[in-house]
């Protein structure tokens, strides 16, 4: 929905190795949403506080389980998760 906060989960664990590009590109693909990185900006470490701010998690390149989120939609290449209530 408009204004939703969406965390981005992609198969890149380095900011300069692909995650930063995917994160910046996501804002073009998700207009009207707040895009949240799961890596610390400019670093290569997971930021759990950012996950706590997310209403949704978009996963590309895998279908992981994310605690506190339920699957809404899935394909072989990715999935959309919504925060469980």
JSON list of C-alpha atoms in Angstrom, two decimals:
[
{"chain": "A", "resi": 1, "resn": "UNK", "atom": "CA", "xyz": [0.00, 0.00, 0.00]},
{"chain": "A", "resi": 2, "resn": "UNK", "atom": "CA", "xyz": [1.07, 3.64, -0.41]},
{"chain": "A", "resi": 3, "resn": "UNK", "atom": "CA", "xyz": [3.51, 4.70, 2.30]},
{"chain": "A", "resi": 4, "resn": "UNK", "atom": "CA", "xyz": [4.46, 1.13, 3.27]},
{"chain": "A", "resi": 5, "resn": "UNK", "atom": "CA", "xyz": [8.00, 0.52, 4.48]},
{"chain": "A", "resi": 6, "resn": "UNK", "atom": "CA", "xyz": [9.68, -2.26, 2.52]},
{"chain": "A", "resi": 7, "resn": "UNK", "atom": "CA", "xyz": [13.00, -3.89, 3.41]},
{"chain": "A", "resi": 8, "resn": "UNK", "atom": "CA", "xyz": [15.08, -5.19, 0.53]},
{"chain": "A", "resi": 9, "resn": "UNK", "atom": "CA", "xyz": [16.66, -8.66, 0.76]},
{"chain": "A", "resi": 10, "resn": "UNK", "atom": "CA", "xyz": [18.86, -9.66, -2.18]},
{"chain": "A", "resi": 11, "resn": "UNK", "atom": "CA", "xyz": [21.62, -12.28, -2.57]},
{"chain": "A", "resi": 12, "resn": "UNK", "atom": "CA", "xyz": [24.43, -9.72, -2.17]},
{"chain": "A", "resi": 13, "resn": "UNK", "atom": "CA", "xyz": [26.15, -9.33, 1.18]},
{"chain": "A", "resi": 14, "resn": "UNK", "atom": "CA", "xyz": [28.45, -6.45, 0.23]},
{"chain": "A", "resi": 15, "resn": "UNK", "atom": "CA", "xyz": [27.21, -2.88, -0.22]},
{"chain": "A", "resi": 16, "resn": "UNK", "atom": "CA", "xyz": [29.62, -2.22, -3.11]},
{"chain": "A", "resi": 17, "resn": "UNK", "atom": "CA", "xyz": [29.22, -5.79, -4.39]},
{"chain": "A", "resi": 18, "resn": "UNK", "atom": "CA", "xyz": [25.62, -5.37, -5.52]},
{"chain": "A", "resi": 19, "resn": "UNK", "atom": "CA", "xyz": [23.47, -4.63, -2.48]},
{"chain": "A", "resi": 20, "resn": "UNK", "atom": "CA", "xyz": [23.82, -0.84, -2.78]},
{"chain": "A", "resi": 21, "resn": "UNK", "atom": "CA", "xyz": [22.75, -0.97, -6.42]},
{"chain": "A", "resi": 22, "resn": "UNK", "atom": "CA", "xyz": [19.73, -3.17, -5.67]},
{"chain": "A", "resi": 23, "resn": "UNK", "atom": "CA", "xyz": [18.71, -0.88, -2.80]},
{"chain": "A", "resi": 24, "resn": "UNK", "atom": "CA", "xyz": [18.97, 2.31, -4.86]},
{"chain": "A", "resi": 25, "resn": "UNK", "atom": "CA", "xyz": [17.17, 0.69, -7.81]},
{"chain": "A", "resi": 26, "resn": "UNK", "atom": "CA", "xyz": [14.30, -0.48, -5.57]},
{"chain": "A", "resi": 27, "resn": "UNK", "atom": "CA", "xyz": [13.11, 3.09, -4.98]},
{"chain": "A", "resi": 28, "resn": "UNK", "atom": "CA", "xyz": [12.38, 3.37, -8.73]},
{"chain": "A", "resi": 29, "resn": "UNK", "atom": "CA", "xyz": [10.50, 0.08, -8.72]},
{"chain": "A", "resi": 30, "resn": "UNK", "atom": "CA", "xyz": [8.51, 0.88, -5.56]},
{"chain": "A", "resi": 31, "resn": "UNK", "atom": "CA", "xyz": [7.31, 4.48, -5.94]},
{"chain": "A", "resi": 32, "resn": "UNK", "atom": "CA", "xyz": [5.39, 5.88, -2.98]},
{"chain": "A", "resi": 33, "resn": "UNK", "atom": "CA", "xyz": [6.98, 3.38, -0.58]},
{"chain": "A", "resi": 34, "resn": "UNK", "atom": "CA", "xyz": [9.77, 3.81, 1.98]},
{"chain": "A", "resi": 35, "resn": "UNK", "atom": "CA", "xyz": [12.61, 1.50, 0.90]},
{"chain": "A", "resi": 36, "resn": "UNK", "atom": "CA", "xyz": [14.68, 0.23, 3.82]},
{"chain": "A", "resi": 37, "resn": "UNK", "atom": "CA", "xyz": [18.15, -1.33, 3.48]},
{"chain": "A", "resi": 38, "resn": "UNK", "atom": "CA", "xyz": [19.00, -4.41, 5.54]},
{"chain": "A", "resi": 39, "resn": "UNK", "atom": "CA", "xyz": [22.71, -3.62, 5.34]},
{"chain": "A", "resi": 40, "resn": "UNK", "atom": "CA", "xyz": [24.10, -0.59, 7.12]},
{"chain": "A", "resi": 41, "resn": "UNK", "atom": "CA", "xyz": [24.46, 2.17, 4.54]},
{"chain": "A", "resi": 42, "resn": "UNK", "atom": "CA", "xyz": [27.93, 1.99, 3.02]},
{"chain": "A", "resi": 43, "resn": "UNK", "atom": "CA", "xyz": [28.87, -1.02, 5.12]},
{"chain": "A", "resi": 44, "resn": "UNK", "atom": "CA", "xyz": [28.56, -4.78, 4.88]},
{"chain": "A", "resi": 45, "resn": "UNK", "atom": "CA", "xyz": [26.80, -5.56, 8.17]},
{"chain": "A", "resi": 46, "resn": "UNK", "atom": "CA", "xyz": [23.17, -6.54, 8.78]},
{"chain": "A", "resi": 47, "resn": "UNK", "atom": "CA", "xyz": [21.04, -3.88, 10.47]},
{"chain": "A", "resi": 48, "resn": "UNK", "atom": "CA", "xyz": [18.33, -5.59, 12.53]},
{"chain": "A", "resi": 49, "resn": "UNK", "atom": "CA", "xyz": [16.89, -2.22, 13.59]},
{"chain": "A", "resi": 50, "resn": "UNK", "atom": "CA", "xyz": [15.98, -1.55, 9.98]},
{"chain": "A", "resi": 51, "resn": "UNK", "atom": "CA", "xyz": [14.18, -4.88, 9.71]},
{"chain": "A", "resi": 52, "resn": "UNK", "atom": "CA", "xyz": [12.17, -3.91, 12.80]},
{"chain": "A", "resi": 53, "resn": "UNK", "atom": "CA", "xyz": [10.98, -0.77, 10.93]},
{"chain": "A", "resi": 54, "resn": "UNK", "atom": "CA", "xyz": [9.70, -2.72, 7.91]},
{"chain": "A", "resi": 55, "resn": "UNK", "atom": "CA", "xyz": [6.06, -3.54, 7.16]},
{"chain": "A", "resi": 56, "resn": "UNK", "atom": "CA", "xyz": [7.12, -5.81, 4.27]},
{"chain": "A", "resi": 57, "resn": "UNK", "atom": "CA", "xyz": [10.24, -7.61, 3.06]},
{"chain": "A", "resi": 58, "resn": "UNK", "atom": "CA", "xyz": [10.87, -8.08, -0.65]},
{"chain": "A", "resi": 59, "resn": "UNK", "atom": "CA", "xyz": [13.22, -10.98, -1.37]},
{"chain": "A", "resi": 60, "resn": "UNK", "atom": "CA", "xyz": [14.87, -11.49, -4.73]},
{"chain": "A", "resi": 61, "resn": "UNK", "atom": "CA", "xyz": [17.08, -14.45, -5.52]},
{"chain": "A", "resi": 62, "resn": "UNK", "atom": "CA", "xyz": [15.78, -16.69, -2.77]},
{"chain": "A", "resi": 63, "resn": "UNK", "atom": "CA", "xyz": [12.85, -17.62, -0.56]},
{"chain": "A", "resi": 64, "resn": "UNK", "atom": "CA", "xyz": [14.10, -17.36, 3.03]},
{"chain": "A", "resi": 65, "resn": "UNK", "atom": "CA", "xyz": [12.11, -17.53, 6.24]},
{"chain": "A", "resi": 66, "resn": "UNK", "atom": "CA", "xyz": [12.18, -14.19, 8.07]},
{"chain": "A", "resi": 67, "resn": "UNK", "atom": "CA", "xyz": [11.06, -14.27, 11.69]},
{"chain": "A", "resi": 68, "resn": "UNK", "atom": "CA", "xyz": [8.01, -12.12, 12.34]},
{"chain": "A", "resi": 69, "resn": "UNK", "atom": "CA", "xyz": [6.92, -12.06, 8.67]},
{"chain": "A", "resi": 70, "resn": "UNK", "atom": "CA", "xyz": [4.45, -14.22, 6.73]},
{"chain": "A", "resi": 71, "resn": "UNK", "atom": "CA", "xyz": [4.57, -15.06, 3.03]},
{"chain": "A", "resi": 72, "resn": "UNK", "atom": "CA", "xyz": [2.13, -13.09, 0.87]},
{"chain": "A", "resi": 73, "resn": "UNK", "atom": "CA", "xyz": [3.38, -14.04, -2.59]},
{"chain": "A", "resi": 74, "resn": "UNK", "atom": "CA", "xyz": [6.12, -16.28, -3.97]},
{"chain": "A", "resi": 75, "resn": "UNK", "atom": "CA", "xyz": [7.74, -17.35, -7.23]},
{"chain": "A", "resi": 76, "resn": "UNK", "atom": "CA", "xyz": [10.83, -19.46, -7.85]},
{"chain": "A", "resi": 77, "resn": "UNK", "atom": "CA", "xyz": [12.95, -16.28, -7.88]},
{"chain": "A", "resi": 78, "resn": "UNK", "atom": "CA", "xyz": [11.67, -14.42, -4.85]},
{"chain": "A", "resi": 79, "resn": "UNK", "atom": "CA", "xyz": [8.88, -13.54, -2.51]},
{"chain": "A", "resi": 80, "resn": "UNK", "atom": "CA", "xyz": [6.97, -10.83, -0.67]},
{"chain": "A", "resi": 81, "resn": "UNK", "atom": "CA", "xyz": [6.56, -11.07, 3.09]},
{"chain": "A", "resi": 82, "resn": "UNK", "atom": "CA", "xyz": [4.25, -9.04, 5.34]},
{"chain": "A", "resi": 83, "resn": "UNK", "atom": "CA", "xyz": [4.81, -8.40, 9.03]},
{"chain": "A", "resi": 84, "resn": "UNK", "atom": "CA", "xyz": [2.79, -10.91, 11.08]},
{"chain": "A", "resi": 85, "resn": "UNK", "atom": "CA", "xyz": [0.31, -9.40, 13.50]}
]
